Short mmCIF file of C-alpha atoms in Angstrom, two decimals:
data_model
loop_
_atom_site.label_atom_id
_atom_site.label_comp_id
_atom_site.label_asym_id
_atom_site.label_seq_id
_atom_site.Cartn_x
_atom_site.Cartn_y
_atom_site.Cartn_z
CA ILE A 1 87.12 101.01 100.19
CA LEU A 2 88.77 98.56 102.62
CA LEU A 3 91.22 97.35 99.95
CA ALA A 4 91.97 100.93 98.93
CA MET A 5 92.65 102.06 102.49
CA THR A 6 95.23 99.30 102.95
CA SER A 7 97.16 100.81 100.03
CA ILE A 8 97.24 104.30 101.56
CA GLY A 9 99.57 103.05 104.33
CA PRO A 10 102.41 102.15 101.90
CA ALA A 11 101.92 105.46 100.09
CA PHE A 12 102.29 107.35 103.36
CA GLY A 13 105.30 105.16 104.18
CA PHE A 14 107.07 105.97 100.91
CA LEU A 15 106.51 109.71 101.35
CA THR A 16 107.66 109.62 104.98
CA GLY A 17 110.67 107.51 104.02
CA SER A 18 111.54 109.99 101.28
CA PHE A 19 111.72 112.74 103.89
CA MET A 20 113.76 110.67 106.36
CA LEU A 21 116.29 109.52 103.79
CA ARG A 22 117.35 113.13 103.35
CA PHE A 23 119.04 112.84 106.76
CA TYR A 24 122.33 110.97 107.03
CA VAL A 25 122.20 107.67 108.93
CA ASP A 26 124.65 109.12 111.52
CA PHE A 27 123.43 112.71 111.40
CA ASP A 28 125.34 113.61 114.57
CA LYS A 29 128.63 112.94 112.78
CA LEU A 30 127.55 114.79 109.66
CA SER A 31 126.59 117.86 111.69
CA LYS A 32 130.08 117.94 113.21
CA ASP A 33 131.66 118.00 109.75
CA GLU A 34 133.26 114.62 110.34
CA ILE A 35 131.72 113.42 107.07
CA GLU A 36 131.37 115.65 104.02
CA LEU A 37 128.49 114.19 102.04
CA ASP A 38 125.14 115.25 100.64
CA HIS A 39 122.10 113.15 99.71
CA LYS A 40 123.12 113.16 96.03
CA ASP A 41 126.35 111.31 96.77
CA LEU A 42 126.39 107.60 95.87
CA ARG A 43 127.92 106.85 99.28
CA TRP A 44 125.01 108.50 101.08
CA VAL A 45 123.06 106.26 103.48
CA GLY A 46 119.80 107.75 104.70
CA ALA A 47 118.44 107.52 108.25
CA TRP A 48 116.46 104.34 107.58
CA TRP A 49 116.07 103.66 111.32
CA LEU A 50 113.86 106.72 111.82
CA GLY A 51 111.05 104.91 110.01
CA PHE A 52 110.81 102.28 112.74
CA LEU A 53 110.52 104.95 115.43
CA VAL A 54 107.75 106.78 113.57
CA ALA A 55 105.87 103.56 112.72
CA SER A 56 106.02 102.24 116.30
CA SER A 57 104.79 105.58 117.65
CA LEU A 58 101.85 105.61 115.24
CA LEU A 59 100.99 102.00 116.09
CA PHE A 60 100.97 102.88 119.78
CA LEU A 61 98.63 105.81 119.19
CA THR A 62 96.23 103.76 117.05
CA ALA A 63 96.16 101.02 119.70
CA LEU A 64 94.99 103.37 122.48
CA PRO A 65 91.33 103.71 121.31
CA TYR A 66 90.90 99.93 121.54
CA LEU A 67 91.39 100.17 125.31
CA PHE A 68 88.11 102.10 125.55
CA PHE A 69 85.97 99.59 123.67
CA PRO A 70 83.16 98.02 125.75
CA ARG A 71 83.24 94.35 126.68
CA GLU A 72 80.25 93.79 124.37
CA MET A 73 79.26 95.89 121.40
CA PRO A 74 75.73 97.32 121.88
CA LYS A 75 73.06 96.59 119.31
CA GLU A 76 72.17 99.81 117.47
CA ASN A 77 68.80 98.62 116.17
CA GLY A 78 67.14 95.27 116.53
CA ALA A 79 65.70 95.55 113.03
CA ASP A 80 69.18 95.96 111.58
CA ASP A 81 70.66 93.11 113.60
CA VAL A 82 71.27 90.51 110.93
CA GLU A 83 71.91 87.75 113.46
CA SER A 84 68.50 88.31 115.09
CA ARG A 85 66.59 87.78 111.86
CA SER A 86 64.40 84.71 111.82
CA ASP A 87 65.55 83.75 108.33
CA CYS A 88 69.20 83.72 109.43
CA LYS A 89 68.91 81.51 112.51
CA PRO A 90 68.28 78.28 110.63
CA GLN A 91 71.33 78.96 108.45
CA GLN A 92 73.55 79.31 111.52
CA HIS A 93 72.44 75.94 112.88
CA GLN A 94 73.03 74.36 109.51
CA ASP A 95 76.62 75.68 109.30
CA PRO A 96 78.77 72.70 110.37
CA ILE A 97 81.97 74.71 110.76
CA ARG A 98 80.50 77.03 113.41
CA GLU A 99 79.55 74.02 115.55
CA LEU A 100 83.09 72.56 115.55
CA SER A 101 85.42 72.96 118.49
CA LEU A 102 88.97 74.17 117.94
CA VAL A 103 90.42 70.65 118.08
CA GLN A 104 87.79 69.33 115.70
CA PHE A 105 88.39 72.21 113.31
CA LEU A 106 92.16 71.59 113.28
CA LYS A 107 91.52 67.92 112.48
CA SER A 108 89.17 68.83 109.65
CA PHE A 109 91.44 71.63 108.35
CA PRO A 110 93.21 69.54 105.63
CA ARG A 111 89.88 68.23 104.34
CA ILE A 112 88.30 71.69 104.19
CA ALA A 113 91.42 73.20 102.60
CA LEU A 114 91.50 70.47 99.95
CA ARG A 115 87.81 70.97 99.24
CA THR A 116 88.35 74.70 98.81
CA LEU A 117 91.41 74.35 96.59
CA ARG A 118 89.66 71.80 94.38
CA SER A 119 87.32 74.54 93.17
CA PRO A 120 88.81 75.49 89.76
CA ILE A 121 87.50 79.07 89.82
CA TYR A 122 88.83 79.71 93.31
CA LEU A 123 92.23 78.20 92.53
CA LEU A 124 92.67 80.07 89.24
CA VAL A 125 91.59 83.42 90.69
CA VAL A 126 93.90 83.05 93.70
CA LEU A 127 96.83 82.08 91.46
CA GLY A 128 96.13 85.12 89.29
CA GLN A 129 96.10 87.31 92.38
CA VAL A 130 99.32 85.67 93.60
CA ASN A 131 101.06 86.66 90.35
CA LEU A 132 99.93 90.26 90.80
CA ALA A 133 100.89 90.23 94.49
CA ALA A 134 104.39 88.92 93.68
CA LEU A 135 104.75 91.66 91.07
CA LEU A 136 103.60 94.27 93.58
CA SER A 137 105.92 93.07 96.36
CA GLY A 138 108.96 93.17 94.08
CA LEU A 139 108.17 96.57 92.61
CA ALA A 140 107.42 98.09 96.02
CA THR A 141 110.78 96.85 97.32
CA PHE A 142 113.08 97.69 94.42
CA MET A 143 111.35 100.24 92.16
CA ALA A 144 112.99 103.10 94.07
CA LYS A 145 116.39 101.54 93.40
CA PHE A 146 115.48 101.09 89.73
CA ILE A 147 114.54 104.77 89.34
CA GLU A 148 117.68 105.83 91.21
CA LYS A 149 120.03 103.88 88.92
CA GLN A 150 118.23 104.21 85.59
CA PHE A 151 117.42 107.91 85.76
CA SER A 152 120.22 109.20 88.03
CA GLN A 153 117.90 110.31 90.84
CA THR A 154 118.37 110.32 94.59
CA ILE A 155 116.77 107.52 96.61
CA SER A 156 114.61 110.02 98.51
CA PHE A 157 113.23 111.47 95.27
CA SER A 158 112.57 107.95 93.94
CA ASN A 159 110.54 107.05 97.03
CA MET A 160 108.57 110.26 96.71
CA MET A 161 107.68 109.49 93.09
CA ILE A 162 106.37 106.03 94.00
CA GLY A 163 104.40 107.19 97.04
CA GLY A 164 103.11 110.37 95.42
CA VAL A 165 102.28 109.14 91.91
CA GLY A 166 102.10 105.35 91.55
CA ILE A 167 100.24 104.26 94.68
CA PRO A 168 97.55 107.01 94.74
CA LEU A 169 96.46 106.06 91.23
CA ALA A 170 96.36 102.41 92.28
CA VAL A 171 94.07 103.36 95.18
CA LEU A 172 91.81 105.23 92.75
CA GLY A 173 91.68 102.18 90.48
CA ILE A 174 90.66 99.88 93.36
CA VAL A 175 87.77 102.17 94.34
CA LEU A 176 86.59 102.60 90.74
CA GLY A 177 86.76 98.84 90.17
CA GLY A 178 84.45 98.29 93.14
CA ALA A 179 82.09 101.06 92.01
CA LEU A 180 81.96 99.52 88.53
CA MET A 181 81.02 96.12 89.97
CA ARG A 182 78.17 97.64 91.98
CA ARG A 183 76.87 100.05 89.36
CA PHE A 184 76.52 97.50 86.54
CA ASN A 185 75.75 94.39 88.66
CA VAL A 186 78.67 92.55 87.05
CA SER A 187 78.26 88.77 87.14
CA VAL A 188 81.04 86.28 87.85
CA SER A 189 81.49 85.71 84.13
CA GLY A 190 81.60 89.45 83.54
CA ALA A 191 84.13 89.88 86.35
CA SER A 192 86.43 87.29 84.76
CA LYS A 193 86.21 89.12 81.43
CA LEU A 194 86.85 92.45 83.17
CA CYS A 195 89.94 91.07 84.94
CA SER A 196 91.28 89.53 81.73
CA GLY A 197 90.73 92.77 79.84
CA VAL A 198 92.47 95.03 82.35
CA ILE A 199 95.43 92.64 82.71
CA LEU A 200 95.80 92.56 78.93
CA LEU A 201 95.79 96.38 78.88
CA CYS A 202 98.32 96.34 81.70
CA MET A 203 100.67 94.19 79.61
CA PHE A 204 100.48 96.63 76.70
CA SER A 205 101.20 99.59 78.99
CA ALA A 206 104.11 97.79 80.70
CA LEU A 207 105.94 96.62 77.55
CA PRO A 208 107.11 100.11 76.40
CA MET A 209 108.91 100.59 79.72
CA LEU A 210 111.36 97.85 78.71
CA PHE A 211 112.80 100.20 76.08
CA MET A 212 112.87 103.41 78.13
CA GLY A 213 116.43 103.67 79.37
CA CYS A 214 120.09 104.17 78.51
CA SER A 215 123.16 101.98 78.58
CA THR A 216 125.76 102.24 81.31
CA LYS A 217 128.16 105.14 80.88
CA THR A 218 131.84 104.34 80.43
CA VAL A 219 133.54 103.59 83.74
CA ALA A 220 137.32 103.29 83.51
CA GLY A 221 138.51 99.78 84.32
CA ILE A 222 134.98 98.47 84.86
CA TYR A 223 132.73 99.03 81.84
CA PRO A 224 132.67 98.22 78.96
CA GLU A 225 135.98 96.42 79.52
CA ARG A 226 137.04 95.16 82.93
CA SER A 227 140.70 95.55 83.92
CA SER A 228 142.46 95.05 87.24
CA SER A 229 144.34 98.34 87.08
CA LEU A 230 144.85 101.40 84.88
CA SER A 231 148.36 102.04 83.57
CA CYS A 232 147.95 105.80 83.97
CA SER A 233 147.30 105.46 87.72
CA SER A 234 149.44 102.40 88.41
CA ASP A 235 151.91 104.52 90.41
CA CYS A 236 149.12 105.53 92.83
CA PRO A 237 148.57 103.13 95.77
CA CYS A 238 144.78 103.15 95.42
CA PRO A 239 142.91 101.09 98.06
CA ALA A 240 140.93 98.18 96.62
CA ASP A 241 137.78 99.31 98.45
CA ALA A 242 138.08 102.99 97.42
CA PHE A 243 134.74 104.31 96.13
CA ASN A 244 134.38 108.03 95.60
CA PRO A 245 133.09 108.42 92.01
CA ILE A 246 134.19 111.36 89.89
CA CYS A 247 133.20 112.36 86.36
CA GLY A 248 136.04 113.34 84.07
CA SER A 249 135.88 116.20 81.61
CA ASN A 250 136.10 113.56 78.85
CA GLY A 251 132.81 111.96 80.00
CA VAL A 252 134.48 108.92 81.55
CA GLU A 253 133.68 108.00 85.15
CA PHE A 254 136.30 106.82 87.65
CA ARG A 255 135.85 104.96 90.92
CA SER A 256 137.84 107.56 92.83
CA PRO A 257 140.20 110.51 92.22
CA CYS A 258 143.06 108.13 92.94
CA HIS A 259 142.03 105.79 90.11
CA ALA A 260 141.97 108.81 87.77
CA GLY A 261 145.46 109.79 88.86
CA CYS A 262 144.36 113.21 90.15
CA SER A 263 147.03 114.96 92.24
CA SER A 264 145.30 118.21 93.28
CA ARG A 265 141.88 119.63 93.97
CA GLN A 266 140.00 122.91 94.06
CA THR A 267 137.66 123.99 96.89
CA ASP A 268 135.18 126.77 97.46
CA GLY A 269 134.86 129.14 100.41
CA ASN A 270 133.24 126.43 102.56
CA ASN A 271 136.16 124.06 101.94
CA LYS A 272 133.94 121.91 99.73
CA ILE A 273 135.65 120.21 96.80
CA THR A 274 134.51 121.59 93.45
CA ASN A 275 137.05 120.06 91.05
CA PHE A 276 139.91 117.60 90.82
CA THR A 277 142.80 118.69 88.60
CA ASP A 278 146.04 117.31 87.14
CA CYS A 279 144.43 113.95 86.45
CA ARG A 280 146.79 111.65 84.52
CA CYS A 281 144.04 109.45 83.09
CA ILE A 282 142.01 112.33 81.65
CA ASN A 283 143.14 113.98 78.40
CA ASN A 284 146.76 112.92 78.93
CA GLY A 285 147.01 114.64 82.30
CA SER A 286 145.45 117.96 81.32
CA GLY A 287 141.87 117.05 82.20
CA THR A 288 139.77 117.79 85.25
CA ALA A 289 136.98 115.95 87.03
CA ARG A 290 134.02 116.93 89.17
CA PRO A 291 132.84 115.02 92.23
CA GLY A 292 129.98 112.60 91.70
CA THR A 293 128.87 110.18 89.04
CA CYS A 294 128.39 111.04 85.38
CA GLY A 295 124.88 109.61 85.57
CA SER A 296 123.04 107.45 83.06
CA GLY A 297 122.01 110.26 80.71
CA CYS A 298 118.34 109.22 80.94
CA SER A 299 116.95 111.86 83.28
CA HIS A 300 114.71 113.18 80.49
CA LEU A 301 112.92 109.81 80.31
CA LEU A 302 111.79 109.89 83.95
CA LEU A 303 108.55 111.77 83.25
CA PRO A 304 107.21 109.45 80.50
CA PHE A 305 108.35 106.41 82.50
CA MET A 306 106.45 107.53 85.61
CA ALA A 307 103.39 108.28 83.46
CA LEU A 308 103.42 104.72 82.09
CA LEU A 309 104.08 103.27 85.56
CA ALA A 310 101.17 105.21 87.03
CA LEU A 311 98.91 104.15 84.16
CA THR A 312 99.91 100.51 84.65
CA SER A 313 99.20 100.72 88.39
CA PHE A 314 95.81 102.32 87.72
CA ILE A 315 94.79 99.69 85.17
CA THR A 316 96.01 96.71 87.20
CA SER A 317 94.22 97.82 90.36
CA PHE A 318 90.88 97.65 88.52
CA SER A 319 91.07 93.85 88.83
CA GLN A 320 91.41 93.90 92.63
CA THR A 321 87.74 94.13 93.63
CA PRO A 322 86.28 92.04 90.75
CA SER A 323 88.68 89.16 91.49
CA TYR A 324 87.87 89.37 95.21
CA MET A 325 84.14 89.23 94.48
CA MET A 326 84.65 86.24 92.18
CA ILE A 327 86.00 84.31 95.16
CA LEU A 328 83.12 85.30 97.45
CA ARG A 329 80.49 84.37 94.86
CA THR A 330 81.91 81.01 93.78
CA VAL A 331 82.71 79.52 97.20
CA PRO A 332 79.97 77.81 99.29
CA ALA A 333 78.55 80.04 102.03
CA GLU A 334 80.00 77.94 104.86
CA ASP A 335 83.53 78.17 103.36
CA LYS A 336 83.69 81.89 102.53
CA SER A 337 85.64 83.08 105.57
CA PHE A 338 87.91 80.05 105.37
CA ALA A 339 88.53 80.65 101.65
CA VAL A 340 89.52 84.28 102.29
CA GLY A 341 91.94 83.13 105.00
CA VAL A 342 93.55 80.58 102.67
CA GLN A 343 93.76 83.26 99.98
CA TYR A 344 95.79 85.61 102.18
CA MET A 345 97.91 82.74 103.44
CA LEU A 346 98.84 81.87 99.85
CA PHE A 347 99.63 85.55 99.26
CA ARG A 348 102.22 85.47 102.04
CA VAL A 349 103.69 82.08 101.16
CA LEU A 350 103.75 82.35 97.36
CA ALA A 351 104.05 86.11 96.76
CA PHE A 352 105.06 88.45 99.57
CA MET A 353 107.91 86.28 100.89
CA PRO A 354 109.52 84.89 97.70
CA GLY A 355 108.67 87.90 95.48
CA PRO A 356 111.27 90.37 96.84
CA VAL A 357 113.85 87.58 97.10
CA LEU A 358 113.34 86.67 93.44
CA TYR A 359 113.53 90.31 92.32
CA GLY A 360 116.63 90.90 94.45
CA SER A 361 118.36 87.82 93.01
CA VAL A 362 117.60 88.95 89.46
CA ILE A 363 118.96 92.42 90.18
CA ASP A 364 122.16 90.96 91.67
CA THR A 365 122.88 89.13 88.40
CA THR A 366 123.22 92.52 86.65
CA CYS A 367 125.94 93.84 88.97
CA ILE A 368 129.27 94.44 87.21
CA MET A 369 131.24 95.53 90.28
CA TRP A 370 130.73 94.66 93.94
CA GLY A 371 132.10 96.70 96.79
CA GLU A 372 134.51 95.11 99.22
CA LYS A 373 135.34 95.82 102.82
CA CYS A 374 137.58 93.74 105.08
CA GLY A 375 137.68 91.06 102.39
CA GLN A 376 133.87 90.73 102.36
CA LYS A 377 131.51 91.57 99.50
CA THR A 378 129.21 94.49 100.33
CA SER A 379 126.72 96.34 98.11
CA CYS A 380 126.83 96.68 94.33
CA GLN A 381 128.61 99.79 93.11
CA TYR A 382 127.87 99.56 89.37
CA TYR A 383 125.14 97.82 87.39
CA ASP A 384 124.78 96.97 83.72
CA LEU A 385 121.79 99.27 83.22
CA ASP A 386 120.52 97.51 80.08
CA SER A 387 120.45 94.14 81.83
CA PHE A 388 119.02 95.73 84.98
CA ARG A 389 116.12 97.26 83.07
CA GLN A 390 115.39 94.24 80.87
CA ARG A 391 115.48 91.65 83.65
CA PHE A 392 113.72 93.75 86.29
CA LEU A 393 110.86 94.89 84.06
CA GLY A 394 110.90 91.61 82.13
CA LEU A 395 110.10 89.77 85.35
CA MET A 396 107.19 92.15 85.82
CA VAL A 397 105.87 91.23 82.37
CA VAL A 398 106.21 87.51 83.23
CA PHE A 399 104.01 87.94 86.31
CA VAL A 400 101.47 89.94 84.29
CA CYS A 401 101.33 87.17 81.69
CA GLY A 402 100.86 84.59 84.45
CA ALA A 403 97.92 86.53 85.87
CA LEU A 404 96.43 86.97 82.39
CA LEU A 405 96.65 83.22 81.73
CA CYS A 406 94.87 82.43 85.02
CA PHE A 407 91.99 84.82 84.33
CA LEU A 408 91.63 83.58 80.74
CA LEU A 409 91.32 80.04 82.10
CA THR A 410 88.56 81.18 84.46
CA MET A 411 86.63 82.39 81.42
CA VAL A 412 86.98 78.93 79.85
CA VAL A 413 85.85 77.16 83.04
CA LEU A 414 82.90 79.50 83.50
CA ARG A 415 81.84 79.04 79.90
CA ARG A 416 81.75 75.26 80.35
CA GLY A 417 79.65 75.65 83.49
CA ALA A 418 77.46 78.45 82.15
CA GLY A 419 74.77 79.56 84.58
CA SER A 420 76.28 78.00 87.67
CA TYR A 421 77.44 81.30 89.11
CA GLU A 422 75.04 83.79 87.53
CA LEU A 423 73.16 86.27 89.72
CA PRO A 424 69.38 85.98 90.14
CA PRO A 425 67.19 88.42 88.21
CA GLY A 426 66.66 91.71 90.04
CA SER A 427 69.65 91.23 92.35
CA LYS A 428 72.02 94.03 93.32
CA GLY A 429 75.24 92.43 92.23
CA GLY A 430 75.74 90.55 95.50
CA TYR A 431 75.38 93.67 97.66
CA GLU A 432 71.85 93.00 98.95
CA LEU A 433 71.31 92.50 102.68
CA VAL A 434 70.95 89.01 104.06
CA GLY A 435 67.31 87.94 103.84
CA GLU A 436 66.39 90.92 101.66
CA GLN A 437 66.03 88.85 98.51
CA LYS A 438 66.31 85.10 98.04
CA ALA A 439 67.60 83.46 94.92
CA PRO A 440 65.42 80.95 93.11
CA GLU A 441 65.64 77.40 94.45
CA LYS A 442 67.08 76.16 91.17
CA GLU A 443 69.99 78.60 91.29
CA GLN A 444 70.73 77.82 94.94
CA ASN A 445 71.07 74.17 94.01
CA GLN A 446 73.36 75.07 91.11
CA VAL A 447 75.64 77.13 93.36
CA LYS A 448 75.82 74.31 95.92
CA THR A 449 76.70 71.90 93.13
#
């Protein structure tokens, strides 16, 4: 439940961000008709800064209840106080880490960390989780951009699809994975098989997404052939940084009406442009063009793609709780809290920080035209959609394969040390209260070994 609740925050964030991105970044200028744009325009920049105001306000409100906590938490019932149990007191005195001062702990930190990382099960499970965390961090950062470009959707709609479809199913998978562990008393060996199985299913559900997309539409002077200028619009002094896409009646997209050689336009009653006419580069000067991009032509594939993405998120999240329990059951009792801390540290260092950077770098390699302003490169205006899809989703498959390899290796290690991490007969899958049921002396020695 704890792991699932931490995923609800991003879901709420995506949905809130979807709503905020419908407002222009400088909405005071847009309301005064200084800028004529709507949220479907490629030049639209949503009010991203509103998210920080909302998040800071919510953090302030959630911090207020902590001011009313007592100095010491009262004991609800002495019988339920685990620390007061007679069978727990000797264990506390035997825990060497609890008796260390801060300075002594810092000195012993490298030794304890090395001892923890030398455990093959712990290391393999954490590396498998790191692969999944890197995959998650990259998808959470750039999946909205992928949906926007591949399926010709607005960025606000893309965020809504992720927050409203993908993440809720992932939350459901985390909860069901934990319920499955408890209901069937899954052992460490069974948890490794469960993780390997769901990751293998995840790979099969992710592979079809590599082929769900369309190639980039023809963009005059950019794709499929790049040229510095168009002969039909060479007489027009078009600015190098001009970017106001239009879609010609011949199905060809142009960077701006100027690049299409359009000399006149039609407007409606609200003075909004509806058509560009007398365009030299379209049908020998007799063609017209409408404002906006021609799109990718893959809008009809959005529904099956989101279904596969949601299924993949649901399946992958099943491994969250089993892999977490594998760590808690295979690490010595005195190192459990330390092992969890090292686990999350490795998440940050190896996944959450480099993951988005790696995905962003891969996406940048698929750009076929960069914007320019004041001689400086800005954002990408056009992508090679085939390369974008193959490299972006291909990197996802690489991380899934890495996680699968790690969990398969845990099965091999556990098979060689059969019985070392098995649960005692009659146990509750590791959910029993402290002191409620003791494992046989033989098994305790095996776990220590």
